[in-house]
Short mmCIF file of C-alpha atoms and ligand atoms in Angstrom, two decimals:
data_model
loop_
_atom_site.label_atom_id
_atom_site.label_comp_id
_atom_site.label_asym_id
_atom_site.label_seq_id
_atom_site.Cartn_x
_atom_site.Cartn_y
_atom_site.Cartn_z
CA GLN A 1 7.80 8.16 66.08
CA ALA A 2 10.17 8.16 63.10
CA LYS A 3 7.66 5.46 61.58
CA GLN A 4 4.72 7.12 62.53
CA ASP A 5 5.96 10.30 60.69
CA GLY A 6 6.96 8.00 57.72
CA ARG A 7 3.19 6.97 57.36
CA ASN A 8 2.00 10.57 57.50
CA ASP A 9 4.14 11.57 54.66
CA TYR A 10 2.92 8.67 52.54
CA ARG A 11 -0.38 9.50 53.17
CA PHE A 12 0.20 13.26 52.46
CA PHE A 13 1.86 12.01 49.29
CA ILE A 14 -1.10 10.01 48.31
CA SER A 15 -3.73 12.79 49.17
CA ASN A 16 -1.79 14.99 46.87
CA MET A 17 -2.08 12.79 43.61
CA SER A 18 -4.52 12.92 41.43
CA PRO A 19 -6.47 9.97 40.73
CA PRO A 20 -4.74 9.89 37.24
CA ASP A 21 -1.50 10.04 38.89
CA MET A 22 -2.16 7.16 41.25
CA VAL A 23 -3.30 4.85 38.25
CA ARG A 24 -0.03 5.92 36.81
CA ALA A 25 2.03 5.36 39.47
CA SER A 26 0.43 1.55 39.87
CA LEU A 27 0.53 0.95 36.50
CA GLU A 28 4.02 2.03 36.28
CA SER A 29 5.66 -0.30 39.00
CA ALA A 30 3.21 -3.23 37.52
CA LEU A 31 4.95 -2.56 34.44
CA HIS A 32 8.49 -2.79 36.30
CA HIS A 33 7.58 -6.21 36.78
CA ALA A 34 5.69 -7.42 33.75
CA LEU A 35 8.68 -8.38 31.57
CA GLU A 36 9.89 -10.65 34.22
CA ARG A 37 6.53 -11.97 35.04
CA GLN A 38 5.79 -12.75 31.39
CA GLU A 39 2.89 -10.64 31.59
CA LEU A 40 3.70 -9.10 28.01
CA SER A 41 2.98 -11.37 24.75
CA LEU A 42 2.64 -10.64 21.05
CA GLN A 43 -0.34 -10.72 18.85
CA TYR A 44 0.20 -10.67 14.92
CA GLN A 45 -2.46 -8.80 12.34
CA PRO A 46 -1.99 -9.83 8.64
CA GLN A 47 -1.27 -7.38 5.95
CA ILE A 48 -3.25 -8.00 2.82
CA ARG A 49 -2.87 -7.08 -0.81
CA VAL A 50 -5.91 -4.85 -1.96
CA SER A 51 -5.50 -6.22 -5.47
CA ASN A 52 -5.46 -9.98 -5.24
CA LYS A 53 -5.96 -10.87 -1.48
CA GLN A 54 -2.74 -11.91 -1.27
CA PHE A 55 -0.96 -12.19 2.09
CA ILE A 56 1.86 -9.93 2.25
CA GLY A 57 3.20 -9.92 6.11
CA THR A 58 1.96 -9.12 9.56
CA GLU A 59 2.37 -6.09 12.02
CA VAL A 60 3.19 -7.32 15.35
CA LEU A 61 1.47 -5.69 18.48
CA LEU A 62 2.29 -5.59 21.96
CA ARG A 63 -0.25 -7.34 24.56
CA TRP A 64 -0.07 -6.81 28.35
CA THR A 65 -2.35 -9.26 30.55
CA HIS A 66 -1.98 -8.27 34.12
CA GLU A 67 -2.71 -10.77 36.83
CA THR A 68 -5.59 -9.37 38.39
CA LEU A 69 -6.23 -6.50 36.08
CA GLY A 70 -6.59 -8.78 32.99
CA SER A 71 -6.00 -7.13 29.48
CA ILE A 72 -4.67 -3.52 29.38
CA SER A 73 -4.56 -1.44 25.92
CA PRO A 74 -1.19 -0.43 24.43
CA VAL A 75 -3.13 3.01 24.37
CA VAL A 76 -3.11 3.14 28.18
CA PHE A 77 0.48 1.65 28.78
CA ILE A 78 3.01 2.09 25.76
CA PRO A 79 2.86 6.26 26.77
CA VAL A 80 3.94 5.00 30.39
CA LEU A 81 6.67 2.67 28.86
CA GLU A 82 7.74 5.77 26.70
CA GLU A 83 7.82 8.25 29.59
CA THR A 84 9.73 5.96 31.97
CA GLY A 85 12.29 4.82 29.44
CA LEU A 86 11.00 1.18 29.94
CA ILE A 87 10.19 1.44 26.01
CA ASN A 88 13.55 0.92 25.07
CA LYS A 89 13.96 -2.62 26.95
CA VAL A 90 10.40 -3.60 26.09
CA GLY A 91 10.81 -2.25 22.63
CA GLU A 92 14.13 -4.62 22.09
CA TRP A 93 12.06 -7.48 23.61
CA VAL A 94 9.19 -7.15 20.75
CA LEU A 95 11.64 -6.50 17.85
CA ALA A 96 13.73 -9.92 18.74
CA SER A 97 11.03 -11.84 19.73
CA SER A 98 9.31 -11.03 16.58
CA CYS A 99 12.35 -11.37 14.46
CA ARG A 100 12.90 -14.71 15.97
CA GLN A 101 9.34 -15.73 15.28
CA HIS A 102 9.08 -14.39 11.69
CA GLN A 103 12.53 -16.33 10.97
CA GLU A 104 11.30 -19.61 12.58
CA TRP A 105 7.62 -19.18 10.08
CA ILE A 106 9.87 -18.82 6.99
CA GLU A 107 12.56 -21.69 7.86
CA LYS A 108 9.39 -24.22 8.62
CA GLY A 109 7.83 -23.26 5.57
CA ALA A 110 5.06 -21.74 7.42
CA LEU A 111 5.08 -18.13 5.59
CA PRO A 112 6.06 -17.72 2.10
CA SER A 113 10.04 -16.66 2.15
CA ASP A 114 9.26 -13.08 1.13
CA ALA A 115 6.54 -12.26 3.96
CA LYS A 116 7.40 -9.47 5.82
CA LEU A 117 7.38 -8.10 9.37
CA SER A 118 5.99 -4.64 10.64
CA VAL A 119 7.49 -3.52 14.08
CA ASN A 120 6.01 -0.17 15.85
CA LEU A 121 9.10 1.86 17.17
CA SER A 122 7.98 4.54 19.87
CA PRO A 123 9.95 8.03 19.58
CA ARG A 124 12.20 7.25 22.36
CA GLN A 125 13.34 3.94 20.88
CA PHE A 126 13.66 5.84 17.71
CA ARG A 127 16.14 8.30 19.36
CA GLN A 128 18.66 5.98 20.84
CA ARG A 129 21.81 6.72 19.40
CA ASP A 130 22.85 2.75 18.98
CA LEU A 131 19.16 1.84 17.46
CA ALA A 132 20.91 1.11 14.22
CA ASP A 133 23.71 -1.20 15.77
CA ARG A 134 20.86 -2.86 17.79
CA ILE A 135 18.94 -3.67 15.01
CA VAL A 136 21.94 -5.03 13.21
CA GLN A 137 22.72 -7.27 15.98
CA ILE A 138 18.86 -8.51 16.29
CA LEU A 139 18.64 -9.50 12.45
CA ASP A 140 22.18 -11.02 12.87
CA ILE A 141 21.19 -13.35 16.19
CA THR A 142 17.70 -14.11 14.61
CA GLY A 143 18.87 -14.76 10.98
CA MET A 144 16.37 -12.40 9.55
CA LYS A 145 16.94 -10.49 6.43
CA PRO A 146 16.58 -6.96 6.97
CA GLN A 147 14.39 -6.79 3.38
CA LEU A 148 11.80 -8.27 5.37
CA LEU A 149 11.60 -6.07 8.30
CA THR A 150 9.55 -2.72 8.17
CA LEU A 151 9.71 -0.20 11.11
CA GLU A 152 6.80 2.13 11.74
CA ILE A 153 7.47 5.38 13.36
CA THR A 154 4.97 8.29 13.37
CA GLU A 155 5.24 11.74 11.84
CA GLY A 156 5.93 13.59 15.02
CA VAL A 157 9.34 11.45 15.56
CA LEU A 158 10.66 12.97 12.61
CA MET A 159 9.47 16.83 13.68
CA ASP A 160 10.95 16.64 16.77
CA ASN A 161 14.67 16.86 15.37
CA LEU A 162 14.56 16.48 11.46
CA GLN A 163 18.45 16.29 11.05
CA GLN A 164 18.55 13.60 13.71
CA GLY A 165 15.73 11.67 11.80
CA ILE A 166 17.43 12.10 8.57
CA ASP A 167 20.59 10.49 9.96
CA ILE A 168 18.75 7.40 11.43
CA LEU A 169 16.93 6.82 8.64
CA GLY A 170 19.65 6.74 6.58
CA ARG A 171 21.55 4.53 8.69
CA LEU A 172 18.34 2.06 8.64
CA ARG A 173 18.25 2.15 4.87
CA GLU A 174 21.92 1.34 4.59
CA ILE A 175 20.98 -1.74 6.71
CA GLY A 176 18.12 -2.73 4.18
CA VAL A 177 14.92 -2.45 6.58
CA SER A 178 12.08 -0.69 5.18
CA ILE A 179 10.28 2.47 7.28
CA ALA A 180 6.45 3.02 7.21
CA ILE A 181 4.93 6.53 8.65
CA ASP A 182 2.12 5.10 10.59
CA ASP A 183 -1.17 6.98 11.53
CA PHE A 184 -0.35 9.32 8.60
CA GLY A 185 -1.76 12.51 8.53
CA THR A 186 -3.03 12.73 12.17
CA GLY A 187 0.15 14.69 13.49
CA TYR A 188 0.91 18.11 13.40
CA SER A 189 3.57 17.77 10.63
CA SER A 190 4.55 19.49 7.41
CA LEU A 191 4.80 17.47 4.18
CA ALA A 192 8.38 18.77 3.88
CA TYR A 193 10.09 15.83 5.41
CA LEU A 194 8.49 13.52 3.12
CA LYS A 195 10.74 14.68 0.08
CA ASP A 196 13.88 14.15 1.60
CA LEU A 197 13.33 11.04 3.65
CA PRO A 198 13.83 7.48 2.56
CA ILE A 199 10.33 6.27 3.37
CA ASP A 200 8.83 2.95 1.49
CA TYR A 201 4.99 3.18 2.97
CA LEU A 202 2.35 5.68 4.30
CA LYS A 203 -0.06 3.94 6.54
CA ILE A 204 -3.56 5.83 6.38
CA ASP A 205 -4.93 6.27 9.83
CA ARG A 206 -8.18 4.70 10.51
CA VAL A 207 -9.82 8.10 11.26
CA PHE A 208 -10.01 8.68 7.46
CA VAL A 209 -10.66 5.11 6.47
CA LYS A 210 -13.62 4.01 8.65
CA ASP A 211 -16.45 6.37 7.39
CA ILE A 212 -14.61 6.40 3.74
CA VAL A 213 -17.96 4.91 2.12
CA ASP A 214 -20.65 7.92 3.54
CA ASP A 215 -18.02 10.98 4.40
CA LYS A 216 -16.65 12.58 1.23
CA ASN A 217 -14.24 14.73 3.00
CA ASP A 218 -12.41 11.39 4.14
CA ALA A 219 -12.72 9.92 0.69
CA ALA A 220 -11.24 13.02 -0.50
CA ILE A 221 -8.11 12.66 2.12
CA ALA A 222 -7.60 8.96 1.91
CA ASN A 223 -7.60 9.30 -2.11
CA SER A 224 -5.11 12.12 -1.87
CA ILE A 225 -2.95 10.28 0.44
CA ILE A 226 -2.40 7.45 -2.11
CA ALA A 227 -1.92 9.78 -4.86
CA LEU A 228 0.57 11.76 -2.79
CA ALA A 229 2.41 8.06 -1.95
CA HIS A 230 2.34 6.92 -5.61
CA ASN A 231 3.70 9.97 -6.73
CA LEU A 232 6.60 9.98 -4.49
CA GLY A 233 7.47 6.47 -5.19
CA MET A 234 5.58 4.83 -1.89
CA GLU A 235 3.15 2.23 -1.32
CA VAL A 236 0.09 2.49 0.83
CA ILE A 237 -1.61 0.68 3.58
CA ALA A 238 -5.05 1.46 4.88
CA GLU A 239 -5.69 0.56 8.87
CA GLY A 240 -9.01 -0.30 10.15
CA VAL A 241 -10.74 -1.75 7.29
CA GLU A 242 -14.02 -3.35 8.92
CA ASP A 243 -16.15 -3.86 6.00
CA HIS A 244 -16.03 -5.01 2.57
CA ASN A 245 -17.51 -1.74 1.34
CA VAL A 246 -14.58 0.22 2.62
CA LEU A 247 -12.25 -2.23 0.83
CA GLY A 248 -14.22 -1.53 -2.18
CA VAL A 249 -13.58 2.29 -1.96
CA LEU A 250 -10.18 1.78 -1.14
CA GLN A 251 -9.54 -0.61 -4.06
CA ALA A 252 -11.21 1.79 -6.24
CA PHE A 253 -8.68 4.61 -5.23
CA GLY A 254 -5.68 2.26 -6.08
CA CYS A 255 -4.63 1.43 -2.27
CA ASP A 256 -1.98 -1.20 -2.30
CA HIS A 257 -2.53 -2.64 0.86
CA TYR A 258 -4.79 -3.12 3.88
CA GLN A 259 -4.88 -4.29 7.45
CA GLY A 260 -8.48 -4.54 9.89
CA PHE A 261 -10.94 -6.41 11.44
CA PHE A 262 -12.54 -7.21 8.21
CA PHE A 263 -10.04 -9.63 7.23
CA SER A 264 -8.66 -10.50 10.50
CA ARG A 265 -8.08 -9.12 14.09
CA PRO A 266 -4.56 -9.41 15.86
CA VAL A 267 -4.17 -12.80 16.57
CA ASP A 268 -2.03 -15.14 18.52
CA PRO A 269 0.86 -16.31 16.84
CA GLU A 270 0.08 -19.82 16.35
CA LYS A 271 -2.96 -18.74 14.01
CA ILE A 272 -0.51 -16.73 11.34
CA PRO A 273 0.63 -19.83 9.41
CA GLY A 274 -3.08 -20.94 8.86
CA ILE A 275 -4.26 -17.90 8.03
CA ALA A 276 -1.33 -17.26 5.34
CA LEU A 277 -1.74 -20.58 4.03
CA GLN A 278 -5.45 -19.89 3.10
CA LEU A 279 -4.03 -16.64 1.21
CA PHE A 280 -0.81 -17.56 -0.39
CA SER A 281 -0.55 -17.52 -3.89
CA ASP A 282 0.30 -20.90 -5.52
CA GLU A 283 3.29 -19.43 -6.82
CA SER A 284 4.84 -18.23 -2.97
CA PHE A 285 4.83 -22.12 -2.66
CA GLY A 286 6.01 -23.22 -5.84
CA PHE A 287 2.72 -25.42 -6.58
CA THR A 288 1.16 -25.13 -10.11
CA GLY A 289 -1.98 -27.28 -9.84
CA THR A 290 -4.79 -24.76 -8.54
CA THR A 291 -5.35 -21.09 -8.67
CA HIS A 292 -7.34 -18.91 -6.17
CA PRO A 293 -9.74 -16.92 -7.08
CA SER A 294 -9.20 -12.81 -6.50
P1 C2E B 301 -0.92 1.33 15.62
O1 C2E B 301 0.28 0.78 15.17
O2 C2E B 301 -1.41 2.09 14.67
O3 C2E B 301 -1.51 0.05 15.33
C1 C2E B 301 -3.02 -0.42 14.92
C2 C2E B 301 -4.07 -0.67 16.12
O4 C2E B 301 -5.40 -0.54 15.25
C3 C2E B 301 -3.80 -1.75 16.78
O5 C2E B 301 -4.32 -1.47 18.14
C4 C2E B 301 -4.93 -2.51 16.14
O6 C2E B 301 -5.31 -3.68 16.96
C5 C2E B 301 -6.03 -1.81 16.14
N1 C2E B 301 -6.89 -2.41 14.77
C6 C2E B 301 -6.44 -2.82 13.59
N2 C2E B 301 -7.49 -3.47 12.44
C7 C2E B 301 -8.74 -2.61 13.22
C8 C2E B 301 -9.72 -2.29 12.83
O7 C2E B 301 -10.46 -2.93 11.79
N3 C2E B 301 -10.65 -1.50 13.82
C9 C2E B 301 -10.18 -1.18 14.67
N4 C2E B 301 -11.09 -0.29 15.30
N5 C2E B 301 -8.88 -1.15 15.05
C10 C2E B 301 -8.12 -1.92 14.47
P2 C2E B 301 -3.84 -2.07 19.27
O8 C2E B 301 -3.18 -3.24 18.91
O9 C2E B 301 -4.49 -1.53 20.57
O10 C2E B 301 -2.30 -1.03 19.36
C11 C2E B 301 -2.36 0.56 19.50
C12 C2E B 301 -1.30 1.50 19.16
O11 C2E B 301 -0.19 0.84 20.27
C13 C2E B 301 -0.56 1.00 17.75
O12 C2E B 301 -1.29 1.38 16.95
C14 C2E B 301 0.81 1.30 18.12
O13 C2E B 301 1.02 2.78 18.20
C15 C2E B 301 0.82 1.12 19.84
N6 C2E B 301 1.79 -0.21 19.84
C16 C2E B 301 1.14 -1.52 19.84
N7 C2E B 301 2.23 -2.68 19.93
C17 C2E B 301 3.27 -1.61 20.00
C18 C2E B 301 4.54 -1.77 20.38
O14 C2E B 301 5.15 -3.11 20.43
N8 C2E B 301 5.68 -0.83 20.20
C19 C2E B 301 5.19 0.35 20.21
N9 C2E B 301 6.28 1.19 20.47
N10 C2E B 301 3.84 0.67 20.16
C20 C2E B 301 2.91 -0.23 20.27
MG1 MG B 302 1.90 0.49 13.54
MG1 MG B 303 -1.42 3.04 12.90
MG1 MG B 304 -2.96 3.81 15.60
#
């Protein structure tokens, strides 16, 4: 009898869930196991200097390959990790694994000693009281120089609690890591925070970049973001550069760096040394024999 009731309760529960809730609930339970089943992995997307095509570093991007569903987009699963709080554990794994990988590349001479690594931080991770201590610990264990690490946060993170944001960024600045504002211009935030915070990079979101050649409003916005960043002593990274003409406009606007499918999609780690090697300026390796066209 009890068993029967239980089953009815279960059916009642399911029938009252909307399809998105059901998808979410099963995603959530699948994500609980993803780490231990080693379904999570990392890809890296090269970041390139616009002026001379030099390799400056990579952004690490989380990947989830479910055993039956296959590859699931971070746009779908990151919000679930965020809401459940699992992001703290997964985010720490991303940070530790990518720092270890990056340091290994540098030690082997597979990347130049000044190559940088960019890691996305979710709002929930950013609000962890001991975030700075955790980062220091990871840098200590992996041996990675703090000056090579950039943390990417979105504007919204700072607007939620500006004073707390100022405190955390101050601590991170003391450690020596850099800060990038990701998806700049897409949040509902004021510009006021830019004047008081130690920010190193603005990343122009792909929505302003993709139609830059034909849409004069997008071009005006991108150009203005670049001028704003430079006037504040920051550098700019354009996201989502898919073709040569887009890159040409960004170059004319004085954009510092870019990433995008035009140069390279995010790739598996073993591909990074080869891509970087092809782009290193000769000085980075201490060679003097040849020079690359720029
Ligand atoms: P994001 O940090 O803005 O990352 C850039 C996204 O644009 C990546 O999508 C990348 O694959 C994609 N992209 C790069 N170049 C191009 C291009 O030329 N064209 C187009 N159409 N797309 C391009 P992805 O890997 O699907 O990641 C989506 C978002 O998920 C990221 O946006 C970031 O917000 C989040 N994410 C990914 N990995 C992590 C992580 O480890 N931690 C956290 N907290 N968030 C992550
Ligand atoms: Mg990012
Ligand atoms: Mg972005
Ligand atoms: Mg984005």
